[in-house]
Amino acid sequence: MRLVTYTPNDPNGGPARLGAQLGTRVADLAALARAAGTELPGDLLSLIRAGSTALAAARTLADGALADGAEPARLPAGAVHDLAEVTLLAPLRPGKIIGVGLNYVEHVEESSRSLDTDRELPDRPVLFSKPATAVTGPGQPVLHNAGLTKQLDWECELAVVIGRAATRVSEQDAWDHVLGYSIVNDISARDQRRSGQWFFSKGQDSYAPFGPCVLTADEIPDPHDLDLHLSVNGETKQNSNTRHMLFRIPRLIADISSGVTLEPGDVIATGSPSGVGAGMVPPQFLQPGDLIEATIQHIGTLTNPVVDAR
């Protein structure tokens, strides 16, 4: 199931809504539930926290409204929209975003040349965090403040969305805690690393574009075989596959949860392949007016413009 958060483009469309998308149609899950005489949470984070029963109910309602052969006359007014009639937002605001650095072998080498990181492959995951205030949605601007950075960079990453709380989870049990997948563009101000610490470099407002959906885990046959692609102004910068991850998803969940509880709705950004701007010769960085498009197979494309925020 492709879960989205959206607002209708109608000026009277009201607050953000939880939806399910199939092709070019989006269904309002809470409205469908009311029409069926039941209830569902009105936002994705609450749906995740409500557990598997609520998720199964959402799936049933979405299938009935969006499947081929569904009868529009039987649906409540305004419950199903064309995709062009809505604006997609970030799917949710995570409690925690945990980033993974140096998780693709070729990016380790690239970073050692351009960012003074260790040339040796890490023997355990390299972790950092982004605050929830860094999240921005599809089509929303990435803020370029030239007073803070001259080296604004991109990183297309597979995002793992946690569905069940995970504390000291084994690698064997890790998959039971994954709800689904999305895209995070790990925006970085390369010249704002402070004594090797990445928080301000990676945690500023708008530095975590997220979306355009959360695709539930059953829709992805193998998350370690997904093509990733990122372009700036239509020019390819990154082109790789998740099979090249150094530490795979079960290892990441086991490592993080060994000391930090992962809660429903938390996001793990699983690392970037090579092709970042800092690694190019000469280096290339984002400028106001640029358009970034991050694509991951099956999930979709996350598009964000860069705007001058001075």
Short mmCIF file of C-alpha atoms in Angstrom, two decimals, residues 91-260:
data_model
loop_
_atom_site.label_atom_id
_atom_site.label_comp_id
_atom_site.label_asym_id
_atom_site.label_seq_id
_atom_site.Cartn_x
_atom_site.Cartn_y
_atom_site.Cartn_z
CA PRO A 91 4.33 11.48 4.82
CA LEU A 92 4.87 12.07 8.54
CA ARG A 93 7.03 13.92 11.03
CA PRO A 94 9.30 11.26 12.56
CA GLY A 95 10.18 11.25 16.21
CA LYS A 96 13.76 10.45 15.20
CA ILE A 97 15.67 10.45 11.94
CA ILE A 98 18.81 8.38 12.24
CA GLY A 99 21.28 8.80 9.41
CA VAL A 100 23.90 6.27 8.40
CA GLY A 101 27.18 7.61 7.11
CA LEU A 102 29.66 5.84 4.83
CA ASN A 103 27.32 2.91 4.12
CA TYR A 104 28.23 2.38 0.45
CA VAL A 105 31.72 1.14 -0.32
CA GLU A 106 32.34 3.55 -3.20
CA HIS A 107 31.14 6.47 -1.06
CA VAL A 108 33.69 5.58 1.63
CA GLU A 109 36.48 6.05 -0.91
CA GLU A 110 34.88 9.20 -2.30
CA SER A 111 34.50 10.72 1.18
CA SER A 112 38.07 9.91 2.14
CA ARG A 113 39.26 12.02 -0.83
CA SER A 114 36.90 14.94 -0.44
CA LEU A 115 35.75 15.05 3.19
CA ASP A 116 38.79 13.82 5.12
CA THR A 117 37.02 10.75 6.46
CA ASP A 118 38.75 7.44 7.16
CA ARG A 119 39.85 5.48 4.09
CA GLU A 120 39.19 2.15 5.80
CA LEU A 121 35.73 0.60 5.69
CA PRO A 122 33.95 1.10 9.02
CA ASP A 123 33.55 -2.06 11.11
CA ARG A 124 30.22 -0.91 12.52
CA PRO A 125 27.57 1.56 11.31
CA VAL A 126 28.44 5.26 11.45
CA LEU A 127 25.39 7.02 12.90
CA PHE A 128 24.17 10.59 13.22
CA SER A 129 20.80 12.25 13.71
CA LYS A 130 18.61 14.82 12.03
CA PRO A 131 15.90 16.67 13.97
CA ALA A 132 12.26 16.45 12.91
CA THR A 133 12.41 20.17 12.08
CA ALA A 134 14.68 19.29 9.14
CA VAL A 135 11.84 17.44 7.38
CA THR A 136 10.29 18.99 4.30
CA GLY A 137 7.95 17.47 1.76
CA PRO A 138 7.73 16.87 -1.98
CA GLY A 139 7.96 20.08 -3.97
CA GLN A 140 8.95 22.09 -0.90
CA PRO A 141 12.12 24.19 -0.94
CA VAL A 142 15.56 23.25 0.26
CA LEU A 143 16.85 26.42 1.93
CA HIS A 144 20.19 27.75 0.71
CA ASN A 145 21.54 30.31 3.16
CA ALA A 146 24.83 31.59 1.77
CA GLY A 147 25.56 33.12 5.15
CA LEU A 148 25.81 29.60 6.58
CA THR A 149 27.12 27.49 3.72
CA LYS A 150 28.86 27.68 0.38
CA GLN A 151 28.86 23.85 0.08
CA LEU A 152 25.27 22.60 0.04
CA ASP A 153 25.22 18.98 -1.11
CA TRP A 154 22.80 16.16 -1.95
CA GLU A 155 22.50 12.46 -1.02
CA CYS A 156 19.73 10.14 -2.26
CA GLU A 157 18.95 7.53 0.41
CA LEU A 158 16.51 4.69 1.03
CA ALA A 159 14.48 5.48 4.15
CA VAL A 160 13.30 2.66 6.42
CA VAL A 161 10.13 3.53 8.37
CA ILE A 162 9.78 1.69 11.68
CA GLY A 163 6.40 0.10 12.39
CA ARG A 164 6.90 -1.51 15.79
CA ALA A 165 9.03 -0.45 18.75
CA ALA A 166 12.47 -2.06 18.65
CA THR A 167 14.72 -2.40 21.69
CA ARG A 168 17.72 -4.72 21.51
CA VAL A 169 16.34 -6.48 18.45
CA SER A 170 18.34 -9.23 16.78
CA GLU A 171 19.14 -9.15 13.08
CA GLN A 172 16.91 -12.20 12.64
CA ASP A 173 13.90 -10.36 14.11
CA ALA A 174 14.62 -6.94 12.59
CA TRP A 175 12.29 -7.30 9.60
CA ASP A 176 9.31 -7.61 11.97
CA HIS A 177 9.83 -3.97 12.92
CA VAL A 178 9.81 -2.48 9.40
CA LEU A 179 6.59 -0.86 8.22
CA GLY A 180 7.85 0.28 4.85
CA TYR A 181 10.15 2.47 2.81
CA SER A 182 10.46 5.99 1.47
CA ILE A 183 13.12 8.42 0.19
CA VAL A 184 15.23 10.85 2.18
CA ASN A 185 17.50 13.37 0.48
CA ASP A 186 20.22 13.84 3.07
CA ILE A 187 21.05 17.49 2.39
CA SER A 188 24.39 18.51 3.91
CA ALA A 189 26.26 21.76 4.45
CA ARG A 190 29.74 20.32 4.00
CA ASP A 191 31.43 23.39 5.46
CA GLN A 192 29.42 23.22 8.69
CA ARG A 193 30.98 20.12 10.20
CA ARG A 194 32.20 21.16 13.61
CA SER A 195 35.17 19.22 15.02
CA GLY A 196 33.95 16.23 13.02
CA GLN A 197 30.37 16.50 14.31
CA TRP A 198 27.64 16.41 11.67
CA PHE A 199 24.51 17.64 13.46
CA PHE A 200 24.52 21.25 12.24
CA SER A 201 25.88 20.21 8.85
CA LYS A 202 22.95 17.85 8.30
CA GLY A 203 20.24 19.05 10.67
CA GLN A 204 19.30 22.52 9.49
CA ASP A 205 15.73 23.34 8.49
CA SER A 206 14.75 21.71 5.16
CA TYR A 207 17.79 19.39 5.16
CA ALA A 208 15.64 16.24 5.19
CA PRO A 209 13.34 16.19 2.15
CA PHE A 210 11.15 13.11 2.74
CA GLY A 211 8.55 11.35 0.59
CA PRO A 212 6.65 11.26 -1.67
CA CYS A 213 5.03 8.27 0.09
CA VAL A 214 5.63 5.41 2.47
CA LEU A 215 5.41 2.17 0.52
CA THR A 216 4.60 -0.75 2.80
CA ALA A 217 7.18 -3.50 3.02
CA ASP A 218 5.02 -6.09 1.25
CA GLU A 219 5.23 -3.99 -1.93
CA ILE A 220 9.04 -4.27 -2.20
CA PRO A 221 10.33 -7.78 -2.99
CA ASP A 222 13.91 -6.98 -1.94
CA PRO A 223 14.91 -3.63 -0.40
CA HIS A 224 18.53 -4.58 -1.07
CA ASP A 225 17.96 -4.55 -4.83
CA LEU A 226 16.56 -1.11 -5.59
CA ASP A 227 17.95 1.33 -8.13
CA LEU A 228 18.72 4.81 -6.78
CA HIS A 229 19.12 7.87 -8.96
CA LEU A 230 19.57 11.56 -8.27
CA SER A 231 19.73 14.41 -10.75
CA VAL A 232 20.23 18.16 -10.44
CA ASN A 233 18.60 20.21 -13.20
CA GLY A 234 18.14 16.99 -15.17
CA GLU A 235 21.82 15.99 -15.00
CA THR A 236 22.54 12.63 -13.37
CA LYS A 237 24.70 12.87 -10.25
CA GLN A 238 24.04 9.56 -8.48
CA ASN A 239 23.14 6.22 -10.07
CA SER A 240 23.49 3.10 -7.95
CA ASN A 241 21.63 0.23 -6.26
CA THR A 242 20.94 -0.63 -2.62
CA ARG A 243 22.75 -3.95 -3.11
CA HIS A 244 25.94 -1.98 -2.53
CA MET A 245 25.10 -1.17 1.09
CA LEU A 246 27.92 -2.05 3.46
CA PHE A 247 25.59 -2.63 6.43
CA ARG A 248 22.18 -3.97 5.45
CA ILE A 249 18.87 -3.10 7.05
CA PRO A 250 18.74 -5.89 9.68
CA ARG A 251 22.24 -5.00 10.87
CA LEU A 252 21.32 -1.32 11.09
CA ILE A 253 18.18 -2.01 13.14
CA ALA A 254 20.04 -4.40 15.44
CA ASP A 255 22.93 -1.97 15.93
CA ILE A 256 20.79 1.11 16.57
CA SER A 257 18.31 -0.68 18.84
CA SER A 258 21.13 -2.12 20.96
CA GLY A 259 21.22 1.23 22.75
CA VAL A 260 18.49 3.45 21.29
#
